[in-house]
Short mmCIF file of C-alpha atoms in Angstrom, two decimals:
data_model
loop_
_atom_site.label_atom_id
_atom_site.label_comp_id
_atom_site.label_asym_id
_atom_site.label_seq_id
_atom_site.Cartn_x
_atom_site.Cartn_y
_atom_site.Cartn_z
CA MET P 1 -57.68 220.67 -111.52
CA SER P 2 -54.90 218.41 -113.35
CA PHE P 3 -52.15 219.62 -110.27
CA LEU P 4 -54.89 218.90 -107.54
CA VAL P 5 -55.86 215.69 -109.54
CA VAL P 6 -51.79 214.36 -109.47
CA ILE P 7 -51.53 215.80 -105.73
CA LEU P 8 -54.38 213.90 -104.46
CA ILE P 9 -52.64 210.43 -105.93
CA GLY P 10 -49.59 210.87 -104.91
CA SER P 11 -50.74 211.43 -101.28
CA VAL P 12 -52.64 208.29 -101.31
CA LEU P 13 -49.65 206.53 -102.88
CA LEU P 14 -47.08 208.05 -100.71
CA SER P 15 -49.79 206.39 -97.59
CA LEU P 16 -48.57 203.22 -98.30
CA PRO P 17 -47.27 200.79 -96.48
CA ILE P 18 -45.55 199.50 -99.34
CA CYS P 19 -43.48 203.14 -100.58
CA GLN P 20 -42.91 203.77 -96.86
CA THR P 21 -39.13 202.06 -94.24
CA ALA P 22 -40.03 200.54 -92.22
CA SER P 23 -39.02 204.09 -89.71
CA SER P 24 -41.23 206.66 -90.97
CA GLN P 25 -43.31 209.11 -88.58
CA ALA P 26 -45.02 210.32 -92.13
CA THR P 27 -48.50 210.61 -91.48
CA TYR P 28 -50.80 211.27 -94.91
CA TRP P 29 -50.42 215.27 -93.81
CA ASP P 30 -47.30 214.88 -94.68
CA ASN P 31 -47.97 212.86 -97.16
CA LEU P 32 -49.65 214.98 -98.67
CA PHE P 33 -47.42 218.52 -98.18
CA ILE P 34 -44.83 216.01 -99.54
CA SER P 35 -46.81 215.39 -102.58
CA VAL P 36 -48.07 219.21 -102.94
CA SER P 37 -44.08 220.48 -103.21
CA ALA P 38 -43.57 217.32 -105.37
CA VAL P 39 -46.10 217.90 -108.24
CA CYS P 40 -45.11 221.91 -107.38
CA VAL P 41 -41.78 221.14 -108.37
CA THR P 42 -40.51 222.60 -104.87
CA GLY P 43 -38.09 220.63 -102.73
CA LEU P 44 -39.73 221.76 -99.15
CA TRP P 45 -40.42 218.57 -96.90
CA THR P 46 -41.99 218.16 -93.64
CA GLN P 47 -40.46 214.64 -93.36
CA SER P 48 -37.40 213.48 -94.74
CA ILE P 49 -37.87 212.13 -97.86
CA HIS P 50 -34.58 209.90 -96.96
CA ASP P 51 -36.05 208.25 -93.95
CA SER P 52 -39.50 208.08 -95.20
CA TYR P 53 -39.16 206.29 -98.64
CA ASN P 54 -38.65 203.13 -99.61
CA LEU P 55 -37.41 202.42 -102.60
CA LEU P 56 -40.89 202.56 -104.49
CA GLY P 57 -42.49 205.20 -103.20
CA GLN P 58 -39.25 207.05 -104.14
CA ILE P 59 -40.13 205.95 -107.84
CA VAL P 60 -43.24 207.39 -106.63
CA MET P 61 -41.55 210.89 -106.04
CA MET P 62 -39.89 210.72 -109.38
CA GLY P 63 -42.59 210.49 -111.44
CA LEU P 64 -44.70 212.57 -109.26
CA ILE P 65 -41.72 216.04 -109.56
CA GLN P 66 -42.14 214.54 -113.32
CA THR P 67 -45.29 214.68 -114.18
CA GLY P 68 -44.85 218.33 -112.10
CA GLY P 69 -42.77 219.37 -113.99
CA LEU P 70 -43.70 219.14 -117.49
CA GLY P 71 -47.39 219.77 -116.45
CA LEU P 72 -50.20 216.85 -117.22
CA MET P 73 -51.58 218.42 -119.54
CA THR P 74 -48.63 218.55 -121.57
CA LEU P 75 -48.12 214.46 -120.93
CA ILE P 76 -51.67 213.61 -121.43
CA SER P 77 -51.89 216.14 -124.80
CA ILE P 78 -49.02 214.13 -125.65
CA VAL P 79 -50.38 210.71 -125.86
CA TYR P 80 -53.76 212.08 -127.47
CA HIS P 81 -51.54 213.50 -129.91
CA ARG P 82 -49.96 210.58 -130.24
CA LEU P 83 -53.09 207.96 -130.29
CA GLY P 84 -53.56 209.80 -133.55
CA GLN P 85 -56.39 212.40 -131.79
CA ARG P 86 -56.93 215.90 -130.71
CA LEU P 87 -58.26 217.85 -127.28
CA ASP P 88 -60.02 220.51 -127.55
CA ILE P 89 -59.37 223.99 -128.58
CA ARG P 90 -60.09 225.28 -125.48
CA ASN P 91 -57.83 222.15 -123.79
CA GLN P 92 -55.18 222.81 -126.45
CA MET P 93 -54.81 226.68 -125.72
CA ALA P 94 -55.07 226.15 -121.89
CA THR P 95 -52.04 223.86 -122.09
CA GLY P 96 -49.62 226.43 -125.18
CA ASP P 97 -51.05 228.95 -123.27
CA ALA P 98 -49.39 227.49 -120.02
CA LEU P 99 -46.12 226.78 -122.49
CA ASN P 100 -45.37 230.03 -123.71
CA HIS P 101 -46.65 229.01 -126.76
CA SER P 102 -49.17 230.60 -129.12
CA GLU P 103 -49.20 228.44 -132.69
CA LEU P 104 -52.05 225.89 -132.08
CA ASP P 105 -51.16 224.29 -135.77
CA ASP P 106 -48.16 222.80 -134.38
CA LEU P 107 -48.68 222.16 -131.01
CA SER P 108 -47.91 219.05 -131.66
CA THR P 109 -44.68 218.22 -132.38
CA PHE P 110 -43.94 221.67 -129.23
CA LEU P 111 -45.18 219.05 -127.59
CA SER P 112 -43.11 216.14 -128.81
CA ARG P 113 -39.97 217.79 -128.98
CA ILE P 114 -40.51 219.11 -124.98
CA LEU P 115 -41.39 215.27 -124.38
CA LYS P 116 -38.17 214.14 -126.17
CA TYR P 117 -35.69 217.45 -125.27
CA SER P 118 -36.43 216.69 -121.13
CA LEU P 119 -35.71 213.14 -121.28
CA VAL P 120 -32.12 213.50 -123.32
CA ILE P 121 -31.11 216.34 -121.42
CA GLU P 122 -32.04 214.00 -117.90
CA GLY P 123 -30.24 211.21 -119.87
CA ILE P 124 -27.36 212.68 -120.06
CA GLY P 125 -27.42 214.24 -117.01
CA ALA P 126 -27.41 211.05 -114.74
CA LEU P 127 -25.31 209.59 -117.10
CA LEU P 128 -22.36 211.67 -116.24
CA LEU P 129 -23.99 212.02 -112.57
CA THR P 130 -23.25 207.88 -112.24
CA THR P 131 -19.40 209.09 -112.27
CA PHE P 132 -20.65 210.69 -108.67
CA PHE P 133 -22.73 208.51 -107.83
CA VAL P 134 -22.16 205.24 -108.42
CA PRO P 135 -18.74 205.20 -106.83
CA ARG P 136 -20.28 205.91 -103.49
CA PHE P 137 -23.25 203.92 -103.42
CA GLY P 138 -22.87 201.41 -105.54
CA LEU P 139 -24.02 200.53 -109.19
CA ALA P 140 -27.38 199.43 -108.93
CA ARG P 141 -28.29 202.52 -106.50
CA GLY P 142 -26.08 205.10 -107.80
CA LEU P 143 -27.23 204.86 -110.69
CA PHE P 144 -31.20 205.15 -109.39
CA HIS P 145 -28.84 208.23 -106.77
CA SER P 146 -28.46 209.69 -110.61
CA LEU P 147 -31.18 209.29 -112.23
CA PHE P 148 -33.38 210.82 -109.14
CA THR P 149 -31.04 213.61 -108.78
CA ALA P 150 -31.20 214.59 -112.70
CA VAL P 151 -34.90 214.81 -112.56
CA SER P 152 -35.28 216.43 -109.60
CA ALA P 153 -33.38 219.32 -111.61
CA PHE P 154 -34.50 218.96 -114.60
CA CYS P 155 -37.90 219.76 -113.97
CA ASN P 156 -36.29 222.36 -110.35
CA ALA P 157 -38.21 220.29 -108.19
CA GLY P 158 -34.80 219.93 -105.59
CA PHE P 159 -35.69 217.18 -103.94
CA ASP P 160 -32.47 214.56 -103.57
CA LEU P 161 -31.37 210.98 -101.65
CA MET P 162 -28.77 212.07 -99.77
CA GLY P 163 -29.49 212.62 -96.42
CA ASN P 164 -31.13 215.36 -95.04
CA ASN P 165 -28.98 217.93 -95.11
CA SER P 166 -28.43 218.49 -98.91
CA LEU P 167 -25.77 219.57 -100.81
CA LEU P 168 -24.22 220.22 -97.29
CA ASP P 169 -21.73 217.59 -97.29
CA TYR P 170 -20.51 217.61 -101.11
CA GLN P 171 -20.68 221.15 -101.61
CA THR P 172 -17.11 221.28 -103.22
CA ALA P 173 -17.57 218.26 -105.36
CA PRO P 174 -16.82 219.72 -109.64
CA ILE P 175 -19.28 217.70 -111.00
CA LEU P 176 -22.52 216.69 -109.13
CA ASN P 177 -22.80 221.04 -108.91
CA LEU P 178 -21.55 221.49 -111.99
CA THR P 179 -24.09 219.62 -113.69
CA ILE P 180 -26.75 219.72 -111.55
CA MET P 181 -26.52 224.06 -112.71
CA ALA P 182 -26.86 222.43 -116.14
CA LEU P 183 -30.08 221.22 -115.01
CA ILE P 184 -31.48 223.68 -113.19
CA ILE P 185 -30.61 226.81 -116.41
CA LEU P 186 -31.08 224.48 -118.78
CA GLY P 187 -35.25 223.89 -117.73
CA GLY P 188 -35.83 226.56 -116.20
CA ILE P 189 -34.73 229.16 -119.00
CA GLY P 190 -38.32 228.14 -120.73
CA PHE P 191 -39.30 225.75 -123.47
CA SER P 192 -39.46 228.16 -126.30
CA VAL P 193 -35.16 229.53 -125.72
CA TRP P 194 -34.69 225.60 -125.94
CA PHE P 195 -36.23 224.97 -129.76
CA ASP P 196 -35.07 228.69 -131.38
CA ILE P 197 -31.59 227.95 -129.67
CA SER P 198 -32.23 225.51 -131.34
CA GLN P 199 -32.61 225.87 -135.07
CA GLN P 200 -30.99 228.49 -135.62
CA PHE P 201 -27.91 225.84 -134.34
CA ARG P 202 -29.54 224.06 -137.41
CA ARG P 203 -30.37 226.80 -139.66
CA PHE P 204 -26.63 228.12 -139.72
CA TYR P 205 -25.16 224.41 -139.76
CA HIS P 206 -27.24 224.34 -143.06
CA GLU P 207 -25.76 227.83 -144.24
CA LYS P 208 -22.78 228.37 -143.51
CA LYS P 209 -20.12 225.57 -141.74
CA ARG P 210 -19.15 228.10 -139.44
CA ILE P 211 -21.20 230.29 -136.88
CA LYS P 212 -19.91 233.63 -136.19
CA PHE P 213 -21.58 233.81 -132.80
CA SER P 214 -22.06 237.61 -133.48
CA TYR P 215 -24.05 236.65 -136.48
CA PHE P 216 -26.09 233.83 -134.22
CA ILE P 217 -26.43 235.63 -131.63
CA LYS P 218 -28.06 238.49 -133.55
CA HIS P 219 -30.82 235.63 -135.33
CA LEU P 220 -33.06 234.82 -132.37
CA ARG P 221 -36.38 235.92 -131.00
CA PRO P 222 -36.90 239.03 -129.14
CA HIS P 223 -37.78 236.66 -126.37
CA THR P 224 -34.77 234.17 -126.18
CA LYS P 225 -32.42 237.19 -125.19
CA LEU P 226 -33.98 238.47 -122.91
CA VAL P 227 -34.26 235.27 -121.00
CA LEU P 228 -30.43 234.47 -121.80
CA GLY P 229 -29.51 237.87 -121.02
CA LEU P 230 -30.55 239.10 -117.93
CA THR P 231 -30.04 235.32 -116.73
CA VAL P 232 -26.53 235.65 -117.10
CA LEU P 233 -26.76 238.77 -115.03
CA LEU P 234 -28.50 237.43 -111.99
CA ILE P 235 -26.40 234.91 -112.09
CA VAL P 236 -23.15 236.30 -112.04
CA LEU P 237 -23.92 239.32 -110.11
CA GLY P 238 -26.24 237.05 -107.37
CA THR P 239 -22.15 234.59 -106.97
CA LEU P 240 -20.96 238.21 -106.57
CA LEU P 241 -23.51 239.54 -103.36
CA PHE P 242 -23.21 235.73 -102.28
CA LEU P 243 -19.25 236.22 -102.21
CA LEU P 244 -18.20 239.91 -101.40
CA VAL P 245 -21.22 239.17 -97.77
CA GLU P 246 -19.83 236.23 -97.68
CA TRP P 247 -16.07 235.19 -98.19
CA SER P 248 -15.65 235.21 -93.82
CA ASN P 249 -18.62 234.19 -92.32
CA PRO P 250 -16.51 231.10 -90.60
CA ASN P 251 -20.11 229.26 -90.74
CA THR P 252 -20.70 229.03 -94.63
CA LEU P 253 -17.73 230.62 -97.06
CA GLY P 254 -15.45 230.70 -94.12
CA PRO P 255 -14.00 227.81 -93.83
CA LEU P 256 -13.69 226.74 -98.53
CA ASN P 257 -10.50 228.65 -100.10
CA PRO P 258 -11.22 231.02 -102.88
CA LEU P 259 -11.80 228.74 -106.25
CA ASP P 260 -14.10 226.23 -103.73
CA LYS P 261 -16.70 229.75 -102.33
CA LEU P 262 -16.36 230.71 -105.90
CA LEU P 263 -18.35 227.29 -106.81
CA VAL P 264 -20.57 227.26 -103.56
CA SER P 265 -21.24 231.19 -104.78
CA CYS P 266 -22.50 230.63 -108.29
CA PHE P 267 -24.26 226.86 -106.86
CA GLN P 268 -26.75 229.43 -104.21
CA THR P 269 -27.61 231.59 -106.46
CA VAL P 270 -28.97 229.08 -110.53
CA THR P 271 -30.25 227.22 -107.76
CA MET P 272 -31.63 229.94 -105.25
CA ARG P 273 -33.62 231.33 -109.22
CA THR P 274 -35.71 228.17 -109.10
CA ALA P 275 -34.63 224.81 -107.71
CA GLY P 276 -33.90 224.37 -103.79
CA PHE P 277 -31.30 222.69 -103.34
CA ALA P 278 -28.61 224.12 -100.64
CA SER P 279 -24.54 223.86 -100.47
CA VAL P 280 -25.09 225.66 -96.80
CA ASP P 281 -27.57 225.96 -94.49
CA TYR P 282 -29.59 229.79 -94.85
CA SER P 283 -30.35 229.50 -91.20
CA GLN P 284 -26.10 230.28 -90.44
CA THR P 285 -26.17 233.17 -93.77
CA HIS P 286 -26.06 236.29 -93.08
CA PRO P 287 -29.52 238.08 -93.20
CA VAL P 288 -28.24 240.53 -95.85
CA SER P 289 -28.00 236.97 -97.79
CA LEU P 290 -31.20 235.38 -97.13
CA LEU P 291 -32.86 239.61 -98.34
CA ILE P 292 -31.06 239.00 -101.54
CA PHE P 293 -32.08 235.34 -101.52
CA VAL P 294 -36.21 237.12 -101.06
CA LEU P 295 -35.00 238.90 -104.61
CA THR P 296 -33.71 236.05 -106.15
CA MET P 297 -36.53 233.97 -105.86
CA PHE P 298 -39.21 236.91 -106.64
CA ILE P 299 -37.61 237.52 -110.05
CA GLY P 300 -37.38 233.63 -110.61
CA GLY P 301 -36.99 231.29 -113.80
CA GLY P 302 -38.03 232.32 -117.68
CA ALA P 303 -41.44 231.56 -119.09
CA GLY P 304 -42.34 228.63 -120.30
CA GLY P 305 -40.35 226.11 -118.03
CA THR P 306 -40.03 224.05 -115.52
CA ALA P 307 -38.96 227.05 -112.61
CA GLY P 308 -41.38 229.15 -110.35
CA GLY P 309 -41.33 232.84 -109.66
CA LEU P 310 -42.84 235.37 -111.12
CA LYS P 311 -40.46 234.63 -113.66
CA VAL P 312 -37.70 237.39 -115.38
CA THR P 313 -39.34 238.47 -118.65
CA THR P 314 -42.28 239.99 -115.64
CA PHE P 315 -40.07 241.67 -114.21
CA ALA P 316 -38.29 242.76 -117.09
CA LEU P 317 -41.54 244.70 -118.64
CA THR P 318 -42.37 245.76 -115.50
CA LEU P 319 -39.29 247.68 -115.20
CA MET P 320 -39.93 248.59 -119.00
CA LEU P 321 -43.05 249.90 -118.03
CA ALA P 322 -41.10 252.04 -114.98
CA LEU P 323 -39.58 253.78 -117.13
CA LYS P 324 -41.22 253.90 -119.53
CA GLU P 325 -43.48 255.79 -117.60
CA ILE P 326 -40.47 257.80 -116.15
CA ARG P 327 -39.64 258.64 -119.28
CA GLN P 328 -42.72 259.10 -120.39
CA SER P 329 -41.57 257.59 -123.90
CA LYS P 330 -45.14 256.11 -125.31
CA TYR P 331 -43.59 252.41 -126.22
CA ALA P 332 -42.01 249.54 -124.11
CA SER P 333 -39.54 248.26 -126.52
CA PHE P 334 -36.60 245.67 -126.60
CA ASP P 335 -33.83 244.47 -128.50
CA HIS P 336 -35.27 247.26 -131.99
CA HIS P 337 -38.97 245.33 -131.14
CA THR P 338 -42.03 248.06 -129.53
CA ILE P 339 -43.31 245.43 -126.95
CA PRO P 340 -47.30 245.79 -126.86
CA ASP P 341 -49.05 247.34 -124.03
CA SER P 342 -51.12 244.75 -123.66
CA THR P 343 -48.71 242.42 -123.06
CA VAL P 344 -46.73 245.45 -120.58
CA ARG P 345 -49.52 245.52 -118.61
CA LYS P 346 -50.12 242.20 -118.31
CA ALA P 347 -46.62 242.04 -116.37
CA PHE P 348 -47.31 244.43 -113.87
CA ALA P 349 -51.28 243.23 -113.21
CA ILE P 350 -48.28 239.75 -112.49
CA ALA P 351 -46.06 241.57 -110.53
CA LEU P 352 -48.59 243.60 -108.43
CA MET P 353 -50.69 239.93 -107.52
CA TYR P 354 -47.30 238.69 -106.96
CA ALA P 355 -45.99 240.66 -104.27
CA ALA P 356 -49.00 240.63 -102.63
CA LEU P 357 -50.23 237.34 -101.96
CA LEU P 358 -46.41 237.50 -101.43
CA PHE P 359 -47.16 240.09 -98.72
CA THR P 360 -50.49 237.85 -97.19
CA GLY P 361 -48.75 234.52 -97.15
CA SER P 362 -45.97 235.74 -95.22
CA ALA P 363 -48.50 238.09 -92.85
CA LEU P 364 -50.21 234.44 -92.24
CA LEU P 365 -47.48 232.45 -91.24
CA LEU P 366 -46.02 235.70 -88.74
CA THR P 367 -49.37 234.68 -87.33
CA PHE P 368 -49.10 230.95 -87.15
CA ASP P 369 -46.24 230.73 -86.43
CA PRO P 370 -44.91 234.53 -83.98
CA GLN P 371 -42.41 233.42 -82.34
CA VAL P 372 -39.96 232.75 -85.89
CA PRO P 373 -37.88 236.05 -86.96
CA TYR P 374 -40.36 237.29 -89.40
CA LEU P 375 -36.84 237.07 -92.40
CA HIS P 376 -36.98 233.33 -91.99
CA LEU P 377 -40.93 233.61 -92.31
CA LEU P 378 -40.61 236.32 -95.58
CA PHE P 379 -37.36 233.90 -96.60
CA GLU P 380 -39.27 230.64 -96.16
CA ALA P 381 -43.27 232.04 -97.62
CA ILE P 382 -41.49 232.55 -100.70
CA SER P 383 -39.59 230.00 -101.60
CA ALA P 384 -42.66 228.58 -100.93
CA LEU P 385 -44.34 230.91 -104.20
CA ALA P 386 -42.08 230.72 -106.42
CA THR P 387 -41.41 226.91 -106.16
CA VAL P 388 -38.21 226.67 -104.74
CA GLY P 389 -37.70 224.77 -102.10
CA VAL P 390 -34.83 226.36 -99.95
CA SER P 391 -35.95 226.16 -95.90
CA CYS P 392 -33.59 228.24 -92.69
CA ASN P 393 -34.08 224.57 -91.77
CA LEU P 394 -37.55 225.59 -90.30
CA THR P 395 -40.40 223.71 -92.13
CA PRO P 396 -40.62 220.22 -89.87
CA SER P 397 -41.03 222.83 -87.22
CA LEU P 398 -44.27 224.96 -88.79
CA SER P 399 -47.58 224.64 -86.80
CA MET P 400 -50.25 222.92 -89.21
CA ALA P 401 -51.68 226.21 -90.12
CA SER P 402 -48.02 227.81 -91.62
CA GLN P 403 -46.98 224.62 -93.16
CA GLY P 404 -51.50 224.24 -94.80
CA THR P 405 -50.04 227.37 -95.71
CA LEU P 406 -47.31 226.55 -97.42
CA MET P 407 -48.52 224.19 -99.82
CA LEU P 408 -50.99 226.90 -101.36
CA LEU P 409 -48.47 228.93 -101.66
CA MET P 410 -46.80 226.03 -103.76
CA TYR P 411 -49.83 225.13 -105.67
CA ILE P 412 -50.90 228.89 -106.42
CA GLY P 413 -47.09 229.37 -107.13
CA ARG P 414 -46.99 226.48 -109.87
CA ILE P 415 -50.59 227.31 -111.91
CA GLY P 416 -49.75 230.70 -111.45
CA PRO P 417 -51.25 233.37 -109.95
CA MET P 418 -53.44 234.71 -113.38
CA THR P 419 -55.02 231.37 -113.80
CA LEU P 420 -56.22 231.72 -110.72
CA PHE P 421 -57.57 235.00 -109.97
CA LEU P 422 -58.77 234.28 -113.69
CA VAL P 423 -60.62 231.06 -111.87
CA LEU P 424 -61.89 233.24 -108.51
CA LEU P 425 -63.27 235.73 -110.59
CA GLY P 426 -64.80 234.41 -113.81
CA ARG P 427 -66.03 235.22 -116.77
CA LYS P 428 -68.59 237.39 -117.94
CA ARG P 429 -71.28 236.98 -120.06
CA GLN P 430 -70.46 239.96 -122.40
CA LYS P 431 -67.36 242.50 -122.13
CA ILE P 432 -68.22 245.85 -122.17
CA ASP P 433 -65.91 248.93 -121.81
CA ILE P 434 -67.65 251.47 -120.69
CA GLN P 435 -65.92 255.55 -120.63
CA TYR P 436 -66.73 258.04 -117.98
CA ALA P 437 -65.90 261.42 -118.05
CA LYS P 438 -62.37 262.57 -117.10
CA THR P 439 -61.55 263.20 -113.88
CA ASN P 440 -57.08 263.52 -112.16
CA ILE P 441 -55.89 261.35 -109.31
CA ILE P 442 -53.40 263.34 -107.96
CA ILE P 443 -50.82 260.37 -107.45
CA GLY P 444 -46.16 261.09 -106.18
#
């Protein structure tokens, strides 16, 4: 409900004449779509942000992105704690669950650290981006461009103010691409991962002046190791696959030198995790590249952060469950720790729901716009559901029914499919587990 309230307020604010340019063609439907996309930190649009909104409208957009990235419940909880008050236990549990933090005793400290770390990281990112934007747009406009892009990148939103081609015109600018990649990764790995790394750094700084990397890694939590390991693996593997497929494509990597090809490929792999910036034209890529991107978007980033998608840990636990059954093992384990069966089963349920939502969403898009190639519609559907925001130059030309479907997918993707199904199914007053006579079902 908190996300829905922010979306509706944002759509009204963006519709005000004082927020729009004189040449804006945006209707309320467009403003609603863009508000959903901003709050759900996706990046899809039906009308150009650059051409539709003036400075005030862009400030509203940045506020919606920041609120959507951190979550309204998080921000409200921080305000409550600053005022010396506390949310009721139900809302505390909801906020902690959304942030992948189960310990309610130190929730206020955890929330304050999230806000502090977020502002510091966004501020450093904005300062680095000023070296690119200020020389091109002047001091005032360059500073705002830097701040807007830093917030958008850290919140994994994918919006920018540089026109309608995203970063295509600046695909080989090192400082711009590397800074945005760093912000995307820091926002997408999850807040609990930051704090674990930070805690270990402080611990070893006090205990030992010299930190051994292997010893440092050993003391990280298994969750942190799993997120960081899979993040590095997916980025490296995705970069190599994109290089391999698009190396000679004259419309993507073909004209670039090897170093620039590596930069563009790495940027595309990072942004496909959940951010939505683009430095190539996806409509010109090889179909295999789009399929790789669909899988990358499906997996997504880390839990408890600003990333979307299924989440790398959920994907990993789903694979562990499959391997456990294949090997007929009794337990799923990682890093010499046994993972509770309830957690593994929940991961599988989320993955199944996510796949079902993707299939349903893409089927609806195909129903409403049958003239569009299905691969492009699938790409659009997972981009919305995983709150990524990339498109094969398709979103503005889709029917209103398809755009409505995309809004619903973005909303579900941001609040999480498990949250949606729990709300729809409701809670039973009393949970009773009944065991009946056993039977065998043939599988395989």
